[in-house]
PDB file of C-alpha atoms in Angstrom:
ATOM      1  CA  MET A   1     -26.961  51.174 -23.797  1.00 47.00           C
ATOM      2  CA  ALA A   2     -28.994  52.271 -21.289  1.00 55.00           C
ATOM      3  CA  ARG A   3     -32.261  50.021 -20.682  1.00 59.00           C
ATOM      4  CA  PRO A   4     -35.750  52.296 -21.221  1.00 62.00           C
ATOM      5  CA  PHE A   5     -37.254  53.552 -18.030  1.00 65.00           C
ATOM      6  CA  ASN A   6     -40.552  52.610 -17.436  1.00 72.00           C
ATOM      7  CA  GLY A   7     -42.012  55.073 -15.128  1.00 74.00           C
ATOM      8  CA  LEU A   8     -45.507  53.636 -14.423  1.00 76.00           C
ATOM      9  CA  GLN A   9     -44.157  50.460 -13.088  1.00 80.00           C
ATOM     10  CA  ILE A  10     -41.613  52.307 -10.782  1.00 84.00           C
ATOM     11  CA  GLY A  11     -44.276  54.589  -9.639  1.00 85.00           C
ATOM     12  CA  ALA A  12     -46.870  51.717  -8.856  1.00 86.00           C
ATOM     13  CA  ALA A  13     -43.785  50.223  -6.861  1.00 88.00           C
ATOM     14  CA  ALA A  14     -43.124  53.552  -5.375  1.00 91.00           C
ATOM     15  CA  LEU A  15     -46.847  53.752  -3.850  1.00 91.00           C
ATOM     16  CA  LEU A  16     -46.525  50.047  -2.778  1.00 91.00           C
ATOM     17  CA  ALA A  17     -43.389  51.039  -0.956  1.00 93.00           C
ATOM     18  CA  LEU A  18     -45.230  53.931   0.665  1.00 94.00           C
ATOM     19  CA  LEU A  19     -47.975  52.060   1.859  1.00 94.00           C
ATOM     20  CA  GLY A  20     -45.581  49.284   3.479  1.00 93.00           C
ATOM     21  CA  LEU A  21     -43.876  51.840   4.833  1.00 95.00           C
ATOM     22  CA  PHE A  22     -47.182  53.809   6.245  1.00 95.00           C
ATOM     23  CA  ILE A  23     -48.682  50.286   7.406  1.00 94.00           C
ATOM     24  CA  ILE A  24     -45.364  49.663   9.169  1.00 94.00           C
ATOM     25  CA  TRP A  25     -45.488  52.972  11.000  1.00 94.00           C
ATOM     26  CA  GLN A  26     -48.560  52.552  12.107  1.00 93.00           C
ATOM     27  CA  GLY A  27     -48.230  49.076  13.494  1.00 91.00           C
ATOM     28  CA  SER A  28     -45.058  50.015  15.218  1.00 89.00           C
ATOM     29  CA  ASP A  29     -47.200  51.855  17.663  1.00 90.00           C
ATOM     30  CA  TYR A  30     -49.037  48.554  19.501  1.00 90.00           C
ATOM     31  CA  SER A  31     -47.041  45.787  21.204  1.00 88.00           C
ATOM     32  CA  MET A  32     -45.621  43.580  18.785  1.00 86.00           C
ATOM     33  CA  GLY A  33     -45.165  40.327  21.095  1.00 84.00           C
ATOM     34  CA  SER A  34     -43.488  37.168  19.816  1.00 80.00           C
ATOM     35  CA  LEU A  35     -43.778  34.393  17.460  1.00 77.00           C
ATOM     36  CA  ARG A  36     -45.648  32.414  20.117  1.00 82.00           C
ATOM     37  CA  ARG A  37     -48.016  35.101  21.484  1.00 84.00           C
ATOM     38  CA  MET A  38     -48.116  37.571  18.728  1.00 84.00           C
ATOM     39  CA  GLY A  39     -49.740  41.084  19.677  1.00 86.00           C
ATOM     40  CA  PRO A  40     -51.767  43.500  17.900  1.00 89.00           C
ATOM     41  CA  GLY A  41     -48.707  45.111  16.045  1.00 88.00           C
ATOM     42  CA  PHE A  42     -47.262  41.926  14.819  1.00 89.00           C
ATOM     43  CA  PHE A  43     -49.475  41.649  11.826  1.00 89.00           C
ATOM     44  CA  PRO A  44     -49.770  45.203  10.200  1.00 91.00           C
ATOM     45  CA  VAL A  45     -45.659  45.231  10.768  1.00 91.00           C
ATOM     46  CA  MET A  46     -45.327  42.028   8.904  1.00 92.00           C
ATOM     47  CA  MET A  47     -47.628  42.480   6.256  1.00 93.00           C
ATOM     48  CA  GLY A  48     -46.266  46.278   5.611  1.00 93.00           C
ATOM     49  CA  SER A  49     -42.701  44.536   5.585  1.00 94.00           C
ATOM     50  CA  VAL A  50     -44.197  41.828   2.776  1.00 94.00           C
ATOM     51  CA  LEU A  51     -45.486  45.018   0.609  1.00 93.00           C
ATOM     52  CA  LEU A  52     -42.074  46.787   1.147  1.00 94.00           C
ATOM     53  CA  LEU A  53     -40.038  43.442  -0.298  1.00 94.00           C
ATOM     54  CA  PHE A  54     -42.701  42.972  -2.952  1.00 93.00           C
ATOM     55  CA  SER A  55     -42.123  46.925  -4.176  1.00 93.00           C
ATOM     56  CA  LEU A  56     -38.411  46.155  -4.280  1.00 92.00           C
ATOM     57  CA  LEU A  57     -38.836  42.808  -6.228  1.00 92.00           C
ATOM     58  CA  VAL A  58     -41.313  44.809  -8.699  1.00 88.00           C
ATOM     59  CA  VAL A  59     -38.521  47.491  -9.128  1.00 87.00           C
ATOM     60  CA  TRP A  60     -36.097  44.628  -9.540  1.00 88.00           C
ATOM     61  CA  GLU A  61     -38.106  42.736 -12.243  1.00 85.00           C
ATOM     62  CA  VAL A  62     -38.681  46.153 -14.160  1.00 81.00           C
ATOM     63  CA  ARG A  63     -35.149  46.613 -14.638  1.00 78.00           C
ATOM     64  CA  ARG A  64     -34.764  43.200 -15.958  1.00 75.00           C
ATOM     65  CA  GLU A  65     -37.762  43.502 -18.466  1.00 71.00           C
ATOM     66  CA  GLU A  66     -38.157  45.438 -21.681  1.00 68.00           C
ATOM     67  CA  LYS A  67     -40.442  48.468 -21.624  1.00 63.00           C
ATOM     68  CA  GLN A  68     -43.938  47.757 -22.671  1.00 62.00           C
ATOM     69  CA  GLU A  69     -45.918  50.310 -24.934  1.00 64.00           C
ATOM     70  CA  ASN A  70     -49.609  49.143 -23.649  1.00 60.00           C
ATOM     71  CA  LEU A  71     -49.828  48.975 -19.831  1.00 64.00           C
ATOM     72  CA  TRP A  72     -53.177  49.888 -19.341  1.00 70.00           C
ATOM     73  CA  VAL A  73     -55.464  46.867 -19.839  1.00 75.00           C
ATOM     74  CA  PRO A  74     -58.755  47.314 -17.921  1.00 84.00           C
ATOM     75  CA  ARG A  75     -59.810  43.504 -18.096  1.00 87.00           C
ATOM     76  CA  PRO A  76     -57.398  42.274 -15.510  1.00 88.00           C
ATOM     77  CA  ILE A  77     -58.124  44.997 -12.829  1.00 88.00           C
ATOM     78  CA  LEU A  78     -61.892  44.845 -13.474  1.00 93.00           C
ATOM     79  CA  MET A  79     -61.953  41.227 -13.024  1.00 93.00           C
ATOM     80  CA  ILE A  80     -59.825  41.133  -9.777  1.00 93.00           C
ATOM     81  CA  CYS A  81     -61.680  44.027  -8.408  1.00 94.00           C
ATOM     82  CA  ALA A  82     -64.894  42.156  -9.143  1.00 95.00           C
ATOM     83  CA  GLY A  83     -63.549  38.877  -7.575  1.00 95.00           C
ATOM     84  CA  PHE A  84     -62.834  40.487  -4.471  1.00 95.00           C
ATOM     85  CA  ILE A  85     -66.228  42.393  -4.466  1.00 96.00           C
ATOM     86  CA  ALA A  86     -68.017  39.025  -5.125  1.00 96.00           C
ATOM     87  CA  PHE A  87     -66.066  37.361  -2.167  1.00 96.00           C
ATOM     88  CA  ALA A  88     -66.871  39.907   0.186  1.00 95.00           C
ATOM     89  CA  ALA A  89     -70.545  40.110  -0.876  1.00 95.00           C
ATOM     90  CA  LEU A  90     -71.069  36.215  -0.681  1.00 95.00           C
ATOM     91  CA  LEU A  91     -69.000  35.227   2.051  1.00 93.00           C
ATOM     92  CA  GLU A  92     -71.668  35.846   5.097  1.00 92.00           C
ATOM     93  CA  SER A  93     -74.836  34.974   2.840  1.00 94.00           C
ATOM     94  CA  VAL A  94     -73.705  31.577   1.050  1.00 96.00           C
ATOM     95  CA  GLY A  95     -70.789  30.624   2.883  1.00 94.00           C
ATOM     96  CA  LEU A  96     -66.754  30.058   2.094  1.00 95.00           C
ATOM     97  CA  VAL A  97     -66.618  27.254  -0.300  1.00 96.00           C
ATOM     98  CA  PRO A  98     -69.211  29.523  -2.842  1.00 96.00           C
ATOM     99  CA  ALA A  99     -67.440  32.722  -2.423  1.00 96.00           C
ATOM    100  CA  THR A 100     -64.262  31.307  -2.785  1.00 96.00           C
ATOM    101  CA  LEU A 101     -65.498  29.487  -6.119  1.00 96.00           C
ATOM    102  CA  ALA A 102     -66.742  33.057  -7.560  1.00 96.00           C
ATOM    103  CA  LEU A 103     -63.424  34.757  -6.271  1.00 96.00           C
ATOM    104  CA  VAL A 104     -61.174  32.137  -8.542  1.00 96.00           C
ATOM    105  CA  ILE A 105     -63.691  31.939 -11.707  1.00 96.00           C
ATOM    106  CA  LEU A 106     -63.739  35.691 -11.864  1.00 95.00           C
ATOM    107  CA  VAL A 107     -59.801  36.122 -11.314  1.00 95.00           C
ATOM    108  CA  SER A 108     -59.373  33.289 -13.845  1.00 95.00           C
ATOM    109  CA  LEU A 109     -61.155  35.476 -16.490  1.00 93.00           C
ATOM    110  CA  ALA A 110     -58.777  38.252 -15.996  1.00 91.00           C
ATOM    111  CA  GLU A 111     -56.025  36.939 -18.186  1.00 87.00           C
ATOM    112  CA  LYS A 112     -56.309  35.396 -21.664  1.00 87.00           C
ATOM    113  CA  PRO A 113     -56.716  32.726 -22.915  1.00 90.00           C
ATOM    114  CA  VAL A 114     -59.118  31.125 -20.028  1.00 88.00           C
ATOM    115  CA  ARG A 115     -57.796  27.864 -18.392  1.00 92.00           C
ATOM    116  CA  PRO A 116     -60.797  26.077 -17.286  1.00 93.00           C
ATOM    117  CA  VAL A 117     -59.154  22.755 -16.180  1.00 94.00           C
ATOM    118  CA  ALA A 118     -56.382  24.884 -14.485  1.00 94.00           C
ATOM    119  CA  THR A 119     -59.171  27.319 -12.598  1.00 94.00           C
ATOM    120  CA  VAL A 120     -61.354  23.988 -11.541  1.00 94.00           C
ATOM    121  CA  ALA A 121     -57.963  22.624 -10.171  1.00 96.00           C
ATOM    122  CA  THR A 122     -57.434  26.038  -8.367  1.00 95.00           C
ATOM    123  CA  ALA A 123     -60.904  26.407  -6.908  1.00 95.00           C
ATOM    124  CA  ALA A 124     -60.952  23.146  -5.823  1.00 96.00           C
ATOM    125  CA  GLY A 125     -57.625  23.405  -3.612  1.00 96.00           C
ATOM    126  CA  LEU A 126     -58.466  26.515  -2.396  1.00 96.00           C
ATOM    127  CA  CYS A 127     -61.634  25.630  -1.176  1.00 95.00           C
ATOM    128  CA  VAL A 128     -60.057  22.860   0.586  1.00 96.00           C
ATOM    129  CA  LEU A 129     -57.457  24.392   2.026  1.00 95.00           C
ATOM    130  CA  GLY A 130     -59.539  27.600   3.115  1.00 94.00           C
ATOM    131  CA  VAL A 131     -62.219  25.016   4.862  1.00 94.00           C
ATOM    132  CA  LEU A 132     -58.751  22.978   6.738  1.00 94.00           C
ATOM    133  CA  VAL A 133     -57.273  26.506   7.591  1.00 93.00           C
ATOM    134  CA  PHE A 134     -59.841  28.963   8.634  1.00 91.00           C
ATOM    135  CA  LEU A 135     -63.147  26.835   9.764  1.00 90.00           C
ATOM    136  CA  TYR A 136     -61.197  23.813  11.349  1.00 91.00           C
ATOM    137  CA  GLY A 137     -57.557  25.589  12.047  1.00 89.00           C
ATOM    138  CA  PHE A 138     -58.633  28.787  13.169  1.00 86.00           C
ATOM    139  CA  GLY A 139     -62.633  28.125  14.202  1.00 87.00           C
ATOM    140  CA  ILE A 140     -63.412  31.267  12.293  1.00 87.00           C
ATOM    141  CA  PRO A 141     -67.388  31.385  12.798  1.00 90.00           C
ATOM    142  CA  VAL A 142     -68.248  31.074   8.898  1.00 90.00           C
ATOM    143  CA  ALA A 143     -70.403  28.355   7.384  1.00 91.00           C
ATOM    144  CA  ALA A 144     -68.585  26.468   4.614  1.00 92.00           C
ATOM    145  CA  ILE A 145     -71.640  26.426   2.548  1.00 92.00           C
ATOM    146  CA  GLN A 146     -75.067  27.961   3.707  1.00 87.00           C
ATOM    147  CA  TRP A 147     -78.064  27.522   1.742  1.00 76.00           C
TER     148      TRP A 147
END
C-alpha cells in the first residue's frame, strides 16, 4: 500500500534545497581557501551544503511518518520569529546574555507543554557557551551584559 504524499512538507524541503543550492552557487564565486585559512566563500558554501543536507533529511523523515492533517499551527512560527527578533533587537542594547535569555524563553513557548526546568537549563547553557565561544574565543566586540 502506498503511503500518503505530504505535499506541504515535501514543498518546504524543496524550497530549503533550492535555497541551499542558491547559497552554494553564490558562494562559489569567492575563494574557498582551506580549513586552516578559510576564504570568503568557505562559510556560504558550507552553510548551503548543510541546508541541502537538511532538505534531504526532511524528505527522508516525511517518507517515514504518517500524513498529518492539521499542519498549520501559528504558535511555533510566531514564537520562533519573535525569539529571533528579540535577540536581534536586544543584542547591542543589553548584551549577549539577556538577548540569549529572551531568545530561549520565547522559543520555549512555541511548543506545549512549556518545560521551565529544561528552559532554564538550556538558557544557562547557551549563555555560558555563547560567552565562552563568541566573546572569549572569537573576540566579538559585544558586551556579555550591558546596563
